[in-house]
PDB file of C-alpha atoms in Angstrom:
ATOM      1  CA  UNK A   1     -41.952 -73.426 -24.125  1.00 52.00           C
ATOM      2  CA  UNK A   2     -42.431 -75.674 -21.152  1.00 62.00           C
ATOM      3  CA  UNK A   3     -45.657 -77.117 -19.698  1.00 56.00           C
ATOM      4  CA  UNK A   4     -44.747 -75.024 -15.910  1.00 61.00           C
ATOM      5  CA  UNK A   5     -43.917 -72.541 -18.386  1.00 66.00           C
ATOM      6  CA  UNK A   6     -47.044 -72.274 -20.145  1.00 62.00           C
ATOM      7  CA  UNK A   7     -49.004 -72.708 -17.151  1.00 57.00           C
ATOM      8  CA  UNK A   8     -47.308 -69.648 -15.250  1.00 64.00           C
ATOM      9  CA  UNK A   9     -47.848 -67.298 -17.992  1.00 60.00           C
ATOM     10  CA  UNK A  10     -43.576 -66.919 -18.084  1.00 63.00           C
ATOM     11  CA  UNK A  11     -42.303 -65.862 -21.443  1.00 63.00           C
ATOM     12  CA  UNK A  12     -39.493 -67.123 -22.947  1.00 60.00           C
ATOM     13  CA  UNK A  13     -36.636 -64.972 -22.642  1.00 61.00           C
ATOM     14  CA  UNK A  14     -35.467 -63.771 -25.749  1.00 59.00           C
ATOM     15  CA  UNK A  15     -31.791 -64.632 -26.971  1.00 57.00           C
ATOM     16  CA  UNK A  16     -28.806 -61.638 -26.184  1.00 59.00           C
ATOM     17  CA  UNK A  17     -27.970 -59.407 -29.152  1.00 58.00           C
ATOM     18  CA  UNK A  18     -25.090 -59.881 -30.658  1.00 58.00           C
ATOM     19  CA  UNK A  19     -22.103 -58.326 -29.351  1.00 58.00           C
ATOM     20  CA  UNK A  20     -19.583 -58.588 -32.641  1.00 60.00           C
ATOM     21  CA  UNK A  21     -19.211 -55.459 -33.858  1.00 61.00           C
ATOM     22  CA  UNK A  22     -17.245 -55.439 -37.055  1.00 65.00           C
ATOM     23  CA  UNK A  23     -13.811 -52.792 -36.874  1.00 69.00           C
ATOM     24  CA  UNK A  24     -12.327 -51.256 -40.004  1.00 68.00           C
ATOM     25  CA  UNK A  25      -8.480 -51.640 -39.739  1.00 73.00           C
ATOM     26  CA  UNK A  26      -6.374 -48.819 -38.839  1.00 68.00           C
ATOM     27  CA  UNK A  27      -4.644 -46.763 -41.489  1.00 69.00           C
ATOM     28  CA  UNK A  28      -2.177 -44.347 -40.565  1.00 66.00           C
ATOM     29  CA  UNK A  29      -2.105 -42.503 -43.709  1.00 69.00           C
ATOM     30  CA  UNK A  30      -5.640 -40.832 -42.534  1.00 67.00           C
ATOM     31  CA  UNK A  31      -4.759 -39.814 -38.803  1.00 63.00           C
ATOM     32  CA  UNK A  32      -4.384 -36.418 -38.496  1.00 64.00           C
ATOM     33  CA  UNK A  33      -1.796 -34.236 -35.797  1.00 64.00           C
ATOM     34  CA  UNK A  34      -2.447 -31.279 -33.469  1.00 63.00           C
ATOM     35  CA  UNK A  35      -1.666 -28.851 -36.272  1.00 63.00           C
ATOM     36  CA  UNK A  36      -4.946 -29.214 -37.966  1.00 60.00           C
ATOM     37  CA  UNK A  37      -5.986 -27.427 -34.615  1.00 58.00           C
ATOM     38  CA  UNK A  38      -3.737 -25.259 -33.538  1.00 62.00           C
ATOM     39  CA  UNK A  39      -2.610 -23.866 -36.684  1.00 61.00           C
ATOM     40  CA  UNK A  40      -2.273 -20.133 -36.434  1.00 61.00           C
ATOM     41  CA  UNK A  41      -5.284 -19.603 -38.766  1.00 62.00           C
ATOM     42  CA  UNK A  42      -7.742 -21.276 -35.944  1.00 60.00           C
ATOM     43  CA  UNK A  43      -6.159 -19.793 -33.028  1.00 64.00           C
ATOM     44  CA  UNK A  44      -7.446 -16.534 -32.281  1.00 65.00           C
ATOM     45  CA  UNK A  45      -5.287 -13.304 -31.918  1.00 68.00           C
ATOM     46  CA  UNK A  46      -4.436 -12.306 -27.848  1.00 65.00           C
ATOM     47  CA  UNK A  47      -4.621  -8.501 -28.701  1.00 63.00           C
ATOM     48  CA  UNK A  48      -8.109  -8.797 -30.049  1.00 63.00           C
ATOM     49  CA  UNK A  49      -9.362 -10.155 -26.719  1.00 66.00           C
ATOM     50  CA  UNK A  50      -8.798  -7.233 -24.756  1.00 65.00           C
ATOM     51  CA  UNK A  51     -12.300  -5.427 -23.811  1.00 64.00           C
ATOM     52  CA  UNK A  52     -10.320  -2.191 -25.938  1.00 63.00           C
ATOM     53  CA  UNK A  53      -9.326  -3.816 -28.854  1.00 64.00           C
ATOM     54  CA  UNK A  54      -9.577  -1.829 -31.846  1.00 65.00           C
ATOM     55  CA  UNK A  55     -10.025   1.341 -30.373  1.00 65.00           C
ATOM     56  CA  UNK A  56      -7.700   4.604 -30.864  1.00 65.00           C
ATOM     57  CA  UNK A  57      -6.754   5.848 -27.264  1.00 60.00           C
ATOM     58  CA  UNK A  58      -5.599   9.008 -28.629  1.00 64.00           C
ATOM     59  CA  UNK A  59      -9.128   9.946 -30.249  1.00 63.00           C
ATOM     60  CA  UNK A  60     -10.220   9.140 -27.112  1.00 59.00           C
ATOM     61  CA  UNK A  61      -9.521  11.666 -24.416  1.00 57.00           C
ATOM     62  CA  UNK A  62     -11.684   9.614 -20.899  1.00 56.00           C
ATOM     63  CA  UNK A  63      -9.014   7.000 -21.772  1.00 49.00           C
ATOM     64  CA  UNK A  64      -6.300   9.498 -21.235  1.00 48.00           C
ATOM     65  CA  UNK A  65      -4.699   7.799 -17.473  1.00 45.00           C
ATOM     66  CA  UNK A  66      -2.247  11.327 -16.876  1.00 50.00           C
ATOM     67  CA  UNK A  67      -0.838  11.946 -13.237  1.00 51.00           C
ATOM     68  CA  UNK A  68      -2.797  14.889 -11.166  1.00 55.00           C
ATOM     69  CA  UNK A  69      -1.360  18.614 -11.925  1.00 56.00           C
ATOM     70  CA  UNK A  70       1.702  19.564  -9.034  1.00 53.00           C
ATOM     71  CA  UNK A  71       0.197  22.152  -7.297  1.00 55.00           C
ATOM     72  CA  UNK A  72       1.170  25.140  -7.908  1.00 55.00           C
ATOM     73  CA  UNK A  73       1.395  26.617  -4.412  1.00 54.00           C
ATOM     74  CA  UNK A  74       4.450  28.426  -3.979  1.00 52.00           C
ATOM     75  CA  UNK A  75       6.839  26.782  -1.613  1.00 52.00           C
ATOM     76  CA  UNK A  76       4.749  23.613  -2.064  1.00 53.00           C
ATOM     77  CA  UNK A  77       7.224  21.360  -3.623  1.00 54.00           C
ATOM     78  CA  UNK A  78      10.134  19.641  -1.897  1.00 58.00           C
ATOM     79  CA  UNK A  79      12.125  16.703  -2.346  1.00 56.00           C
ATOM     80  CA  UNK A  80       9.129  14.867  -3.465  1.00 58.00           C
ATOM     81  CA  UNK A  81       7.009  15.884  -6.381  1.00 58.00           C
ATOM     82  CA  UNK A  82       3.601  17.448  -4.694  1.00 60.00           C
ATOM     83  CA  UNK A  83      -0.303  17.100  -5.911  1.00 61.00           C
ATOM     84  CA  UNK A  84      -1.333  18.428  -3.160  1.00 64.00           C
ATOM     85  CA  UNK A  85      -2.563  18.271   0.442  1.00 69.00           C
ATOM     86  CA  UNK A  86      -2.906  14.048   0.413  1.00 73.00           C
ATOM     87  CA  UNK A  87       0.457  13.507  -0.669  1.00 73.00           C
ATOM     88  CA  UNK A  88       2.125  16.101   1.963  1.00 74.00           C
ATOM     89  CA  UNK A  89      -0.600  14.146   4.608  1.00 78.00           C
ATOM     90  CA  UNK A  90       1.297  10.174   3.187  1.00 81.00           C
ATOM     91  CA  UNK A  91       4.295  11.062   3.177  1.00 79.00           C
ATOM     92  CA  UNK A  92       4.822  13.579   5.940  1.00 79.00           C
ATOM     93  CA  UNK A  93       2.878  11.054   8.531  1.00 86.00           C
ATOM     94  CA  UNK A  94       4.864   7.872   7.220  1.00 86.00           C
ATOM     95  CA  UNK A  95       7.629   9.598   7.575  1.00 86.00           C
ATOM     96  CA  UNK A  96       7.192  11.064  10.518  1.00 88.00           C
ATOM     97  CA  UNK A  97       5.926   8.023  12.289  1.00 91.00           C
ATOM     98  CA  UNK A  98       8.357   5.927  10.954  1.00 92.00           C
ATOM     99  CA  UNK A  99      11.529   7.637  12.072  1.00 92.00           C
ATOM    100  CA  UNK A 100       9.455   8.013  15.617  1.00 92.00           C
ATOM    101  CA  UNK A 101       9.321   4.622  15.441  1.00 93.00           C
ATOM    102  CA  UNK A 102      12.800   3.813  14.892  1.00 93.00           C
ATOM    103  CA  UNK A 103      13.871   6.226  18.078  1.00 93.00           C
ATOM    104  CA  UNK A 104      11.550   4.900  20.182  1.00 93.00           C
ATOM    105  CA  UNK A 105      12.731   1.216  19.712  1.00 92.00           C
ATOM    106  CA  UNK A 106      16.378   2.625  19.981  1.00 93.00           C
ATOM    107  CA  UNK A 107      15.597   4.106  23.157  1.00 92.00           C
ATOM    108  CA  UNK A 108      13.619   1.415  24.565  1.00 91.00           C
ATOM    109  CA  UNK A 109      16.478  -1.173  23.527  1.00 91.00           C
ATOM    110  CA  UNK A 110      18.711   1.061  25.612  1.00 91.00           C
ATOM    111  CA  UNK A 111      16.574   0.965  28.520  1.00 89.00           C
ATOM    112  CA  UNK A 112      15.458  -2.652  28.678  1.00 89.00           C
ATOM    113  CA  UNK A 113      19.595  -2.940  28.161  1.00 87.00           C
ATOM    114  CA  UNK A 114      20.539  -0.512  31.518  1.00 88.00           C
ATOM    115  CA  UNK A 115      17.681  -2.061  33.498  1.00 86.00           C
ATOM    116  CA  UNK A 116      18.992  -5.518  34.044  1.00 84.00           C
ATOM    117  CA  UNK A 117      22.332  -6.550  35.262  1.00 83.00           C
ATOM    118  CA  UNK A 118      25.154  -7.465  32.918  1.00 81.00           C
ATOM    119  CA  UNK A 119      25.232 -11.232  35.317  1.00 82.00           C
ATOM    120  CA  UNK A 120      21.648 -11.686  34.503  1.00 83.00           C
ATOM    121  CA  UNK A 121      20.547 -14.538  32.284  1.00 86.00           C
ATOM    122  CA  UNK A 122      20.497 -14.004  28.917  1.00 84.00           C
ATOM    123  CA  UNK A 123      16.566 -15.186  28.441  1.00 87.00           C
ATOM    124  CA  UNK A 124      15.730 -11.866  30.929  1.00 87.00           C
ATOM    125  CA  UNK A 125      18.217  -9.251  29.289  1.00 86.00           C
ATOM    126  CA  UNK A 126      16.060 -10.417  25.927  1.00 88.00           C
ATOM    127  CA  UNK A 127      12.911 -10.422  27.636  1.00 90.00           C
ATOM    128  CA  UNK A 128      13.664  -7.102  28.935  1.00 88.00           C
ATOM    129  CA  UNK A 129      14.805  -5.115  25.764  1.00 90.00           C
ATOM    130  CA  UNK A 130      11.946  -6.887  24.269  1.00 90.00           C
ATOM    131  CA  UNK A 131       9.521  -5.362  26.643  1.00 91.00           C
ATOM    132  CA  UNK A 132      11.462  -2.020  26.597  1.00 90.00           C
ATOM    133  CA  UNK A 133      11.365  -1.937  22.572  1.00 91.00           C
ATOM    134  CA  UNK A 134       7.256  -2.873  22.537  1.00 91.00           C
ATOM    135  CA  UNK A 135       6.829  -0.090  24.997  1.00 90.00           C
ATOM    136  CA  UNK A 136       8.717   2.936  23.743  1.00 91.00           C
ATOM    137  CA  UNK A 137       8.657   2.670  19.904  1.00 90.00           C
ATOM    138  CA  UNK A 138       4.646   1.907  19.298  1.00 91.00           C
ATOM    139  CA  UNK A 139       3.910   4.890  21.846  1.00 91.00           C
ATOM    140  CA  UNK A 140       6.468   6.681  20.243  1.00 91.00           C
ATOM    141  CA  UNK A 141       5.935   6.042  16.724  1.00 91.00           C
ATOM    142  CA  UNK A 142       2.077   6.900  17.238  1.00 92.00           C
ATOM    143  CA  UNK A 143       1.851   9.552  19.185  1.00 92.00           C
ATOM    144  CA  UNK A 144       4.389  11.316  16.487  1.00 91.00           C
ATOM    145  CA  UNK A 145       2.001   9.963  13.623  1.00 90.00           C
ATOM    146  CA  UNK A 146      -1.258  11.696  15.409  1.00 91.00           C
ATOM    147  CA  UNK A 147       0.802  14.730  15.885  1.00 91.00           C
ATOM    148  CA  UNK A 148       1.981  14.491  12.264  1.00 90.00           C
ATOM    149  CA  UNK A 149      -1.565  14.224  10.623  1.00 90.00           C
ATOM    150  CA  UNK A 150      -3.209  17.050  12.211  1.00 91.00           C
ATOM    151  CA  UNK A 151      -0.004  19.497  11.298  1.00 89.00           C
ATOM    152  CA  UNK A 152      -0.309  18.327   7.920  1.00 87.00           C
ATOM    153  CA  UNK A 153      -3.696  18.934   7.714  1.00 87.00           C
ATOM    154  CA  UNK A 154      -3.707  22.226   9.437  1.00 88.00           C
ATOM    155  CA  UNK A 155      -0.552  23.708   7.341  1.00 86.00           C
ATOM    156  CA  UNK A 156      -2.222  22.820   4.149  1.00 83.00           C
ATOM    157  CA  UNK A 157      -5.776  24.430   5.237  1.00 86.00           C
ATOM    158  CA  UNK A 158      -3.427  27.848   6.029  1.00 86.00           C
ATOM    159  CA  UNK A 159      -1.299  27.600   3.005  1.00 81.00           C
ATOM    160  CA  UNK A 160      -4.436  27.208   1.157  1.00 79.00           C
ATOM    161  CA  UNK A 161      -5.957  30.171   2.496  1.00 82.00           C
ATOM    162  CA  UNK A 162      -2.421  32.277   2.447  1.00 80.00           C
ATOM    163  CA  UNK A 163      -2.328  31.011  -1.025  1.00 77.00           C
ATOM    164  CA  UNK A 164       1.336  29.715  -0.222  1.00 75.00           C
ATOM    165  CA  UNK A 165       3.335  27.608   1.780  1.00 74.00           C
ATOM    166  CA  UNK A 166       6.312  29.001   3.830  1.00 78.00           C
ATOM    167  CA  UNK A 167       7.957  28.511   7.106  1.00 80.00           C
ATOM    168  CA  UNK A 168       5.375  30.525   9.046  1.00 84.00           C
ATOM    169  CA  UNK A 169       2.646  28.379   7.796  1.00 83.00           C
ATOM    170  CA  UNK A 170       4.508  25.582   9.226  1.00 84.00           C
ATOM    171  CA  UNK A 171       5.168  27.421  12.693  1.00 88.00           C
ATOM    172  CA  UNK A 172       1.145  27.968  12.993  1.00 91.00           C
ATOM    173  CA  UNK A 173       0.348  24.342  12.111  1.00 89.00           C
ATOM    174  CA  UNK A 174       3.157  23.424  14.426  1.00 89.00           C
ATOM    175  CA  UNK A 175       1.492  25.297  17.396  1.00 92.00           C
ATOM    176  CA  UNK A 176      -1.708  24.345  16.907  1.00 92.00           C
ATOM    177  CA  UNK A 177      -1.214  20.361  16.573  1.00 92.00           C
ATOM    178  CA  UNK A 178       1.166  20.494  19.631  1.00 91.00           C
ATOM    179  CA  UNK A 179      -1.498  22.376  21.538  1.00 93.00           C
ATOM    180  CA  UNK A 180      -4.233  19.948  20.399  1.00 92.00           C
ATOM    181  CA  UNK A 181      -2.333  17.243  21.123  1.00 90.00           C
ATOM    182  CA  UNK A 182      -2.260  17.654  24.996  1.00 90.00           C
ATOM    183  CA  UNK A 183      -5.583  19.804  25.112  1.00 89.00           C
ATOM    184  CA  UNK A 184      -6.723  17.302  27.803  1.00 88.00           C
ATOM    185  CA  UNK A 185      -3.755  17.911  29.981  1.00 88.00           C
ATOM    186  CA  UNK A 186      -4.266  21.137  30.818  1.00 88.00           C
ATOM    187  CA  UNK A 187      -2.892  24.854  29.956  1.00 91.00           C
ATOM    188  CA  UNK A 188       1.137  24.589  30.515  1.00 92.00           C
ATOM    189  CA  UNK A 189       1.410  20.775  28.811  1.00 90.00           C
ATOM    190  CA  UNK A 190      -0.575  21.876  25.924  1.00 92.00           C
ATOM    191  CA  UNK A 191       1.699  25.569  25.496  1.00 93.00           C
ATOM    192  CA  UNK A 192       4.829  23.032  25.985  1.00 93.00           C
ATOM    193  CA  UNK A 193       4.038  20.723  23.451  1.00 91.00           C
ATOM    194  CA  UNK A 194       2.900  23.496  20.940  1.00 92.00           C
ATOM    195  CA  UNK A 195       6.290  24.881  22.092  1.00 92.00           C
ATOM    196  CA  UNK A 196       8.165  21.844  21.275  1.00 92.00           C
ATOM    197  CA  UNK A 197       6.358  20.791  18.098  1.00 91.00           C
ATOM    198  CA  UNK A 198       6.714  24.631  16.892  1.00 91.00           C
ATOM    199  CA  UNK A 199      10.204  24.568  17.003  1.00 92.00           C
ATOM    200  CA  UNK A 200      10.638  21.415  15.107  1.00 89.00           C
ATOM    201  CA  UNK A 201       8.230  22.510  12.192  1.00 87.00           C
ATOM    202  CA  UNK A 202      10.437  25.464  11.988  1.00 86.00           C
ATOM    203  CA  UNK A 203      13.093  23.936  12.305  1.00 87.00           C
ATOM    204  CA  UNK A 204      12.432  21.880   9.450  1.00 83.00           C
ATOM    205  CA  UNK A 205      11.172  24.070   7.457  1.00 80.00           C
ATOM    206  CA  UNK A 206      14.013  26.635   7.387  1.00 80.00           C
ATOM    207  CA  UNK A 207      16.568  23.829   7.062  1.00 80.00           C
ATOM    208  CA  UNK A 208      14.789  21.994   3.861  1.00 76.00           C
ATOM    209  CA  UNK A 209      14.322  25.522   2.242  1.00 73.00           C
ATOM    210  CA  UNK A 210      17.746  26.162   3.187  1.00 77.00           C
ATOM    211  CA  UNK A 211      18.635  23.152   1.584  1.00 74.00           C
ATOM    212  CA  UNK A 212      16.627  22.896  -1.590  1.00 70.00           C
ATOM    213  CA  UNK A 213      17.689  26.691  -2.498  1.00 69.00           C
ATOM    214  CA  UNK A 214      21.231  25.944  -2.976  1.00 72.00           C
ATOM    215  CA  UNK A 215      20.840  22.361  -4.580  1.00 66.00           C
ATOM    216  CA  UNK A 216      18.790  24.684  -6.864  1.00 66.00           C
ATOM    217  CA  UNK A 217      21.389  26.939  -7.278  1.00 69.00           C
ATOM    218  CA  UNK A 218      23.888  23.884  -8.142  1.00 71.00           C
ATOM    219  CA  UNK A 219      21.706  22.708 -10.467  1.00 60.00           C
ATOM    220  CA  UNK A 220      21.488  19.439  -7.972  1.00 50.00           C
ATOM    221  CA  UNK A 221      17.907  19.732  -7.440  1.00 46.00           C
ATOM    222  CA  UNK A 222      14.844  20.520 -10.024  1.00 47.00           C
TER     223      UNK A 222
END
């Protein structure tokens, strides 16, 4: 230690550890692979890590996942199997309001077609079936959809009641969406549209009973 040293108080700074560490050599006789860790003996089983492992589903009756009864309304099934009122309101309104749809852009593709000139540009005879389309199919598609829920709804509340379905439960339910459909337009709109939307349920109805009796008959249709 230095005089400056000594008078400051400063300490002497102590000497760095050593940094030689001493390595055993390698052997590669003692390294070991994967498979002393993903042997099948440590890896556990997939199966077992499902929240039901284990369990007998057939003891157990709540875990029984079965398909709703058909109903067994007479002249309830069609085409498509039936469980009831929801599946006659999906499919009858998607149906409905999809075919609607595709008449509506049909006839709006004609119109937007017949409105311009054959000279005109091409850009305009686009932009006018384009229009034409936009127009005709959404108003077409939903007003058929709106009409097509509440006859759903309203033929299954009658058949319910009836205790069957037939083709005057679809006349009624006809009727009385058409009507409901225009009852802000006044008396003779609202007995034309029940009109109109009459005749189609009926329509329909007699023709698909038509139908499924003699697929039935050929053994086409169960």
């Amino acid at each position: 230690m230095s005089f400056w040293d000594a008078l400051t108080g400063k300490k002497p700074s102590s000497s760095p550890p050593s940094t030689d560490v001493q390595t055993a050599p390698f052997d590669p006789s003692t390294a070991t692979d994967t498979s002393s860790f993903l042997s099948p003996t440590y890896l556990p089983d997939p199966s077992q890590l499902h929240p039901l492992a284990g369990l007998n589903p057939s003891t157990l009756s709540y875990l029984a996942l079965e398909e709703s009864a058909l109903s067994d309304l007479p002249g309830s099934q069609s085409a498509l199997p039936s469980r009831g009122w929801s599946d006659d309101l999906c499919y009858g309104t998607g149906v409905t309001y999809l075919t609607a749809l595709g008449i509506g852009g049909t006839w709006g593709m004609i119109e937007g077609l017949n409105r311009i000139p054959v000279s005109a540009p091409p850009k305009l005879r686009l932009n006018s079936v384009l229009n034409s389309v936009t127009r005709r199919g959404p108003f077409l598609g939903n007003s058929a959809g709106v009409i097509a829920m509440v006859y759903n709804g309203i033929n299954s509340t009658i058949g319910y009641y009836r205790g069957r379905h037939d083709s005057a439960n679809s006349v009624m339910a006809g009727a009385l969406s058409g009507m409901l459909f225009k009852s802000t337009r006044g008396l003779r709109p609202m007995l034309i549209s029940g009109g109109l939307v009459a005749s189609a349920a009926g329509t329909w109805a007699v023709g698909s009973t038509l139908l499924f009796d003699q697929l039935e008959k050929t053994n086409l249709f169960s």
